[in-house]
mmCIF file of C-alpha atoms in Angstrom:
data_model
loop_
_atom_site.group_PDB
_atom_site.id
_atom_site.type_symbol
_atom_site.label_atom_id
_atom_site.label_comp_id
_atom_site.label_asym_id
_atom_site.label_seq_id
_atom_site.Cartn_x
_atom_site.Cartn_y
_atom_site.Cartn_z
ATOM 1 C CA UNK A 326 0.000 0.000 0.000
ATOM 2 C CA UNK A 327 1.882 3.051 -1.214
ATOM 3 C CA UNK A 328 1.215 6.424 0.706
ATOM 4 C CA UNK A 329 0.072 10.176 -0.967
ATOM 5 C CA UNK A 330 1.991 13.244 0.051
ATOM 6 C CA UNK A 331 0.989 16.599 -0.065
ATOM 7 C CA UNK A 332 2.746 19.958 1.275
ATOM 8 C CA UNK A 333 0.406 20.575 4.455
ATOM 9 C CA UNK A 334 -0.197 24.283 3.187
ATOM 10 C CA UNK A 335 0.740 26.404 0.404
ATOM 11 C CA UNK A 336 0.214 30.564 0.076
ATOM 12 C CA UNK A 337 -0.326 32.229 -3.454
ATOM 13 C CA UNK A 338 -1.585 35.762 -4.482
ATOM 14 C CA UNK A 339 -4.567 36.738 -6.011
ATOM 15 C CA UNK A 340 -4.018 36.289 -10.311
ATOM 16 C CA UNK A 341 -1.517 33.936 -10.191
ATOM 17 C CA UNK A 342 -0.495 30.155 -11.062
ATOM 18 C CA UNK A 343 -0.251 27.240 -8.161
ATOM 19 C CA UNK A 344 0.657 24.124 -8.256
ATOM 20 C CA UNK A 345 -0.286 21.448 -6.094
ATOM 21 C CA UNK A 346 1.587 18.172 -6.083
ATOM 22 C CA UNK A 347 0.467 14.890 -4.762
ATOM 23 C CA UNK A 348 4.079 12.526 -4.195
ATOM 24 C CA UNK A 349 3.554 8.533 -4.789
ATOM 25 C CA UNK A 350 5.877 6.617 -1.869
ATOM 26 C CA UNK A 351 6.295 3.586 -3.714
ATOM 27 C CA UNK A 352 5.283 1.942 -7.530
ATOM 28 C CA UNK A 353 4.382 3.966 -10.455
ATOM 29 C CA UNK A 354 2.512 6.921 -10.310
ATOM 30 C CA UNK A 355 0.759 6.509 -13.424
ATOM 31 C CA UNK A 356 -0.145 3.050 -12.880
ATOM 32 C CA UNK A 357 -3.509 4.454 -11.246
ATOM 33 C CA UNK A 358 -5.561 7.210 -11.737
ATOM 34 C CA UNK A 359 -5.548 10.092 -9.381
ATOM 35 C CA UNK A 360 -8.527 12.483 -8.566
ATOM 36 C CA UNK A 361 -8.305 15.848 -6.781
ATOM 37 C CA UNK A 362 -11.238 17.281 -4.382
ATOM 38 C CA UNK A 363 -11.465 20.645 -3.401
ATOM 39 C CA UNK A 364 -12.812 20.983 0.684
ATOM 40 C CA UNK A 365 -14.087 24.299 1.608
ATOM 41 C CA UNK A 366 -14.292 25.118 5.705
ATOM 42 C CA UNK A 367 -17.481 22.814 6.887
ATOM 43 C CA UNK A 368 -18.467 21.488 3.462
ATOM 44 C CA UNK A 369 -18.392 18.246 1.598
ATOM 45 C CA UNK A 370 -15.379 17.691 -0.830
ATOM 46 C CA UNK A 371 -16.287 18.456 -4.394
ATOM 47 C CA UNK A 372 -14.380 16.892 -7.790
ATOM 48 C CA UNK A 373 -11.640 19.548 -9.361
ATOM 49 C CA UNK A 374 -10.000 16.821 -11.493
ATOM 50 C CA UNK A 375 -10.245 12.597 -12.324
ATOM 51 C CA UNK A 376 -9.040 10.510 -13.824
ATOM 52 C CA UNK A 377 -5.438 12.595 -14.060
ATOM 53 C CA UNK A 378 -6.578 15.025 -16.172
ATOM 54 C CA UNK A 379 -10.530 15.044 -16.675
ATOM 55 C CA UNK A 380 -12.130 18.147 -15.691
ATOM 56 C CA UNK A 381 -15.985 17.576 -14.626
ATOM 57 C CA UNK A 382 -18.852 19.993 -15.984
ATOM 58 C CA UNK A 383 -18.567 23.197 -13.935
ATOM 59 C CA UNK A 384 -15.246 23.215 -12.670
ATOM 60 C CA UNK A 385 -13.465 26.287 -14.320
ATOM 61 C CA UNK A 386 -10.898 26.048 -17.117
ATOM 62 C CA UNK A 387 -8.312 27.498 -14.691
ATOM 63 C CA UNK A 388 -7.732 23.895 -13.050
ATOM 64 C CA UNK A 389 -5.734 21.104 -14.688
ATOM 65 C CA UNK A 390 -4.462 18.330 -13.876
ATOM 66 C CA UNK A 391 -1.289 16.453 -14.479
ATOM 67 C CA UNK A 392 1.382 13.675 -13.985
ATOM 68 C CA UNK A 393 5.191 14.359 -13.715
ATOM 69 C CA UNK A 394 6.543 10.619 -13.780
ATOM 70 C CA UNK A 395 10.186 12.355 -13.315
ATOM 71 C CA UNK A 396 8.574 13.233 -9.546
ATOM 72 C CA UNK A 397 6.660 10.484 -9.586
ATOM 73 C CA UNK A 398 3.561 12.973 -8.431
ATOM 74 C CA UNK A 399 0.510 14.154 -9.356
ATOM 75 C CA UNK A 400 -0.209 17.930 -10.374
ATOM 76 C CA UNK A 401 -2.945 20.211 -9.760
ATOM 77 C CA UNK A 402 -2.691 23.533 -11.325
ATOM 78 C CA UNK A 403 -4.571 26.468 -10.681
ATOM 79 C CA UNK A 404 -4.070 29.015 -12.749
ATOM 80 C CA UNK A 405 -4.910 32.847 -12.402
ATOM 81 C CA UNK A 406 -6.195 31.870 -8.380
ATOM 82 C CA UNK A 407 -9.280 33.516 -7.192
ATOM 83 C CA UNK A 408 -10.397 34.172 -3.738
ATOM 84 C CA UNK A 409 -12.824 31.623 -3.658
ATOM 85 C CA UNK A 410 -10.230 28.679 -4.269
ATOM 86 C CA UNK A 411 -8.968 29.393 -1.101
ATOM 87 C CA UNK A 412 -9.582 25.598 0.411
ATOM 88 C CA UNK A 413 -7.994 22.746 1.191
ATOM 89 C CA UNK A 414 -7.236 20.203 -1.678
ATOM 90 C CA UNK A 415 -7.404 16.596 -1.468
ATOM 91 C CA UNK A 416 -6.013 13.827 -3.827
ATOM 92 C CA UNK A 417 -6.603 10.395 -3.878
ATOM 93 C CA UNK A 418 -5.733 7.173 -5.476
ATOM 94 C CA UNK A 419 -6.491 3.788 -4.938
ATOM 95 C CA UNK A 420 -4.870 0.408 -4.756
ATOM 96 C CA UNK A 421 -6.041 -2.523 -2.779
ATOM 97 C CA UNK A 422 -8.319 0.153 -1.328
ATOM 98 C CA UNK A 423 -8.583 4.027 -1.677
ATOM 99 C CA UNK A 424 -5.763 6.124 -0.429
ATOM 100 C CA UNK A 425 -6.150 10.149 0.343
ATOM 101 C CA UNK A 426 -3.422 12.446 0.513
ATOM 102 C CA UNK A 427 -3.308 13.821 3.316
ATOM 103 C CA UNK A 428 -3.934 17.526 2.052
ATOM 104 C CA UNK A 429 -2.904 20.972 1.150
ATOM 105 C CA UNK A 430 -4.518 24.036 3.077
ATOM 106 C CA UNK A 431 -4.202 26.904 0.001
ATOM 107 C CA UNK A 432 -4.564 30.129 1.259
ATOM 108 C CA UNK A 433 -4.633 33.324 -1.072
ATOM 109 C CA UNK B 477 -30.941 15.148 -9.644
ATOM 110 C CA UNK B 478 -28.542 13.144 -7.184
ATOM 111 C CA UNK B 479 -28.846 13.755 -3.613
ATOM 112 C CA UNK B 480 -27.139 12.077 -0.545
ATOM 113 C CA UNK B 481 -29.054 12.900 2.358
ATOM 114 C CA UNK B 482 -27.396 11.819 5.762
ATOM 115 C CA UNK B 483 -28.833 11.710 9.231
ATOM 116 C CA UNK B 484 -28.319 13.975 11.720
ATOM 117 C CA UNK B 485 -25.453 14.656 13.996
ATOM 118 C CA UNK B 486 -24.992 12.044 16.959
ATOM 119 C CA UNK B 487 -23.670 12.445 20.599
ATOM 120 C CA UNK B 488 -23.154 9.477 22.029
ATOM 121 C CA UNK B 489 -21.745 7.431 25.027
ATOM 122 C CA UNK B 490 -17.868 5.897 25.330
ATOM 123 C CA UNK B 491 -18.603 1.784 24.592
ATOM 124 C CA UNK B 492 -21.417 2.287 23.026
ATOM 125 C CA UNK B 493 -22.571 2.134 18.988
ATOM 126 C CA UNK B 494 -24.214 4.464 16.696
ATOM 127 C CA UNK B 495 -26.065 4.056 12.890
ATOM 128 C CA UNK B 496 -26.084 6.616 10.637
ATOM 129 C CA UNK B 497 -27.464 6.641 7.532
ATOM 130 C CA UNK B 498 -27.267 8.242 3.824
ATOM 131 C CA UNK B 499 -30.749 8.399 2.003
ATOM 132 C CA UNK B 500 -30.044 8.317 -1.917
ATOM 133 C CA UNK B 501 -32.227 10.108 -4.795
ATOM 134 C CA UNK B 502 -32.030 10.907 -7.883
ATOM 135 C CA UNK B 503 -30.271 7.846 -9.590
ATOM 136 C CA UNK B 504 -30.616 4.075 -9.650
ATOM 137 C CA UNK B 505 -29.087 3.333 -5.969
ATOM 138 C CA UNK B 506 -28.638 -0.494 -6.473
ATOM 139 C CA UNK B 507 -26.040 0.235 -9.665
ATOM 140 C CA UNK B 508 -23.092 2.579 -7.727
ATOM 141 C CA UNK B 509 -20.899 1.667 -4.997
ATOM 142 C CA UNK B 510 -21.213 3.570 -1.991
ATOM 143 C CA UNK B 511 -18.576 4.481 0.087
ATOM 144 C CA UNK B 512 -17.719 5.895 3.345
ATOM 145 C CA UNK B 513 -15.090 8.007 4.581
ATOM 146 C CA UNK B 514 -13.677 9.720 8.105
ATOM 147 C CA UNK B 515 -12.623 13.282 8.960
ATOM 148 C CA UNK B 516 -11.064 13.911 11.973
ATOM 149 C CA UNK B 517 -11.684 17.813 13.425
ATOM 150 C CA UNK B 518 -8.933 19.700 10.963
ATOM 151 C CA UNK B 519 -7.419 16.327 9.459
ATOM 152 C CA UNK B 520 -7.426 14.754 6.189
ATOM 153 C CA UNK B 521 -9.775 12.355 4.457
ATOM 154 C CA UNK B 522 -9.761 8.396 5.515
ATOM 155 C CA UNK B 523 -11.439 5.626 3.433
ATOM 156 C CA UNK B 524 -13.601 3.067 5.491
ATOM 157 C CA UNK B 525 -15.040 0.919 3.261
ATOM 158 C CA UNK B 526 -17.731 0.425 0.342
ATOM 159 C CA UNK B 527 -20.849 -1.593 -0.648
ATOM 160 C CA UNK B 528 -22.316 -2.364 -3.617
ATOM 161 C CA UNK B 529 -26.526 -2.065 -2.374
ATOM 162 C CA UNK B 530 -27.191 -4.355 -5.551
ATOM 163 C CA UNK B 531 -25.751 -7.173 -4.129
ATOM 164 C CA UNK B 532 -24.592 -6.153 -0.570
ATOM 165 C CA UNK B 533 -20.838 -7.037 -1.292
ATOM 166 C CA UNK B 534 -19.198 -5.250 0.380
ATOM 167 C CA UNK B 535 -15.248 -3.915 1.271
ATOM 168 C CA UNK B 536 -13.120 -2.535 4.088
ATOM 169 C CA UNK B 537 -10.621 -0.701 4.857
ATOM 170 C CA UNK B 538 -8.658 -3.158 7.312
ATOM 171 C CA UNK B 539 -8.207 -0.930 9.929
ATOM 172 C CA UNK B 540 -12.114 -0.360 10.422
ATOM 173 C CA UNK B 541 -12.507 -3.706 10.500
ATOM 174 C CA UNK B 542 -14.909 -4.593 13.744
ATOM 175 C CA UNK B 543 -15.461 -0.982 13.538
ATOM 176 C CA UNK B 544 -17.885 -0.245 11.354
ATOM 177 C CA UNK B 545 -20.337 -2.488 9.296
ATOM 178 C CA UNK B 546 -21.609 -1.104 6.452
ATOM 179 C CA UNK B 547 -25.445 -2.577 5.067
ATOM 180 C CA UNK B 548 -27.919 -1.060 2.113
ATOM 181 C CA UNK B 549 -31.530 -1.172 2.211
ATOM 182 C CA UNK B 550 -32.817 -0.966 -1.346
ATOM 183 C CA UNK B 551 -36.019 -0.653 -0.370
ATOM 184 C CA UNK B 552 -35.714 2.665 0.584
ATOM 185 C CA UNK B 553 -32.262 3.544 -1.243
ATOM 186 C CA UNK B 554 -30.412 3.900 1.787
ATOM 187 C CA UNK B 555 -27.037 2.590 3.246
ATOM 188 C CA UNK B 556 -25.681 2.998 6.870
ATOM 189 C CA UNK B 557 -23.040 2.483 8.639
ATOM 190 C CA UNK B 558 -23.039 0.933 11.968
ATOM 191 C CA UNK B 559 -19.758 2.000 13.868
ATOM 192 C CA UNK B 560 -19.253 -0.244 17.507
ATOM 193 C CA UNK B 561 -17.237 0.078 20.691
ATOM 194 C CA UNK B 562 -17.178 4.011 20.715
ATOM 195 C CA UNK B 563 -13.963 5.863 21.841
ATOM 196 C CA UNK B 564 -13.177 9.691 21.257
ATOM 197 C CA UNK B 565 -11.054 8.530 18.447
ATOM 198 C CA UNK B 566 -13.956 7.571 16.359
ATOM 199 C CA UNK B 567 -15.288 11.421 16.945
ATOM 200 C CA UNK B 568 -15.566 12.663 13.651
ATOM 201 C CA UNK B 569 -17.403 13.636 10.472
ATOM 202 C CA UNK B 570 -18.340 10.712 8.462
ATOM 203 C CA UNK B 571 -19.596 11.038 4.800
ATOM 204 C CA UNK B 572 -20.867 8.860 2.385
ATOM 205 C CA UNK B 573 -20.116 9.346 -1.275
ATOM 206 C CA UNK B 574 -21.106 7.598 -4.728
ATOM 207 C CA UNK B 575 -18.275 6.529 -6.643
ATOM 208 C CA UNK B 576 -18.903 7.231 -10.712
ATOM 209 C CA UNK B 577 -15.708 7.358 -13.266
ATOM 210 C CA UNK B 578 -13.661 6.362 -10.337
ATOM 211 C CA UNK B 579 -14.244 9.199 -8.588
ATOM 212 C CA UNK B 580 -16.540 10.157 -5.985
ATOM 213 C CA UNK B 581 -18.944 12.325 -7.661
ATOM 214 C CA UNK B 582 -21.315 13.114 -5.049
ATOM 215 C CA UNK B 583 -21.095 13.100 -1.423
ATOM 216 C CA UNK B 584 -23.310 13.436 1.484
ATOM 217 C CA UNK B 585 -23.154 16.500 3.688
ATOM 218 C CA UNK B 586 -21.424 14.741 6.611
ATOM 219 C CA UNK B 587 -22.803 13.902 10.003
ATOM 220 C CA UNK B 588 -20.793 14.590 13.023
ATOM 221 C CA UNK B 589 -20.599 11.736 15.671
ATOM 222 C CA UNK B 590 -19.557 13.032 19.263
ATOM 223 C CA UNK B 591 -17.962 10.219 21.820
ATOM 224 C CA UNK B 592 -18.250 11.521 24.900
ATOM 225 C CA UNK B 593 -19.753 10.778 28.752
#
């Protein structure tokens, strides 16, 4: 069972680009999919990214995400960071069962 | 549309046991895994388990094993968790959320369980 890693917080300014990583201890980080949720104070985690890459209907343009095999992590990107993205930011994977990272606190 | 409706927050007794439950709507209940997952005041996310409410298979997370039981009554598209032998580390915010495209797509909107004398 491999583990997720996440910087525990990560400060950006309004307008600009942030990247998120999510580090894979052990086996190939492409070898399954990785999903990012976005966790705003007292609310239920909500889909920013699946499958890697896959944006869901109504999540802005200005996410994306990524894998950097050379870091064996995945990447989510926010680009051009507004106010309200100021959450915390999950990812998850799965292997015998489902693994969470143990998440990034963004702040703006 | 999809809905996960969960029960209400809980305060109960060191020892004892507590069922919550997650009403679905909105989509064929007995065709999507449901799963169930732990937040600890200002921690991260932890998976418990799933079931399947077609078939009632279900899947757990080893460390919750003895600790919570998961069931699915299609009769009334709903699945709950039974979580035993209370301590204050099982005080928490427990979701349920429908897995679709590997991800979960929907979740409920938490209930808080409170161990405490």
């Amino acid at each position: 069972q491999f583990v997720l890693t996440q910087p525990n917080s990560v400060s950006t300014n309004l307008g600009s680009t942030v990247k998120l990583s999510c580090k894979r201890s052990t086996g190939n980080i492409g070898s399954n999919y990785v999903n990012w949720y976005q966790q705003h104070e007292g609310r239920s985690p909500t889909t920013m990214i699946y499958r890697d890459d896959k944006r869901p209907d109504g999540v802005p343009d200005r996410f994306s995400g990524s894998i950097d095999r050379s870091s064996n992590s995945a990447l989510l990107t926010i680009n051009n960071v507004q106010t309200e993205d100021e959450a915390d930011y999950f990812c998850q994977s799965y292997s015998s069962g489902i693994i969470f990272g143990g998440g990034t606190k963004r702040t703006v | 549309q999809v809905q996960l409706q969960q029960s209400g927050a809980e305060l109960v007794k060191p020892g004892s046991s507590v069922k919550i439950s997650c009403k679905a709507s909105g989509y064929t209940f007995t065709s999507y895994d449901m799963h169930w997952i732990k937040q600890q005041p200002g921690n991260g996310l932890e998976w418990i388990g799933w079931i399947y409410p077609g078939n009632g298979n279900t899947k757990y997370n080893q460390k919750f094993n003895g600790k919570a039981t998961l069931t699915a009554d299609k009769s009334s598209s709903t699945a709950y968790m039974q979580l035993s032998s209370l301590t204050s580390e099982d005080s928490a915010v427990y979701f349920c959320a429908r897995v679709r495209l590997g991800n979960f797509d929907y979740w409920g909107q938490g209930v808080m369980v409170t161990v405490s004398s």
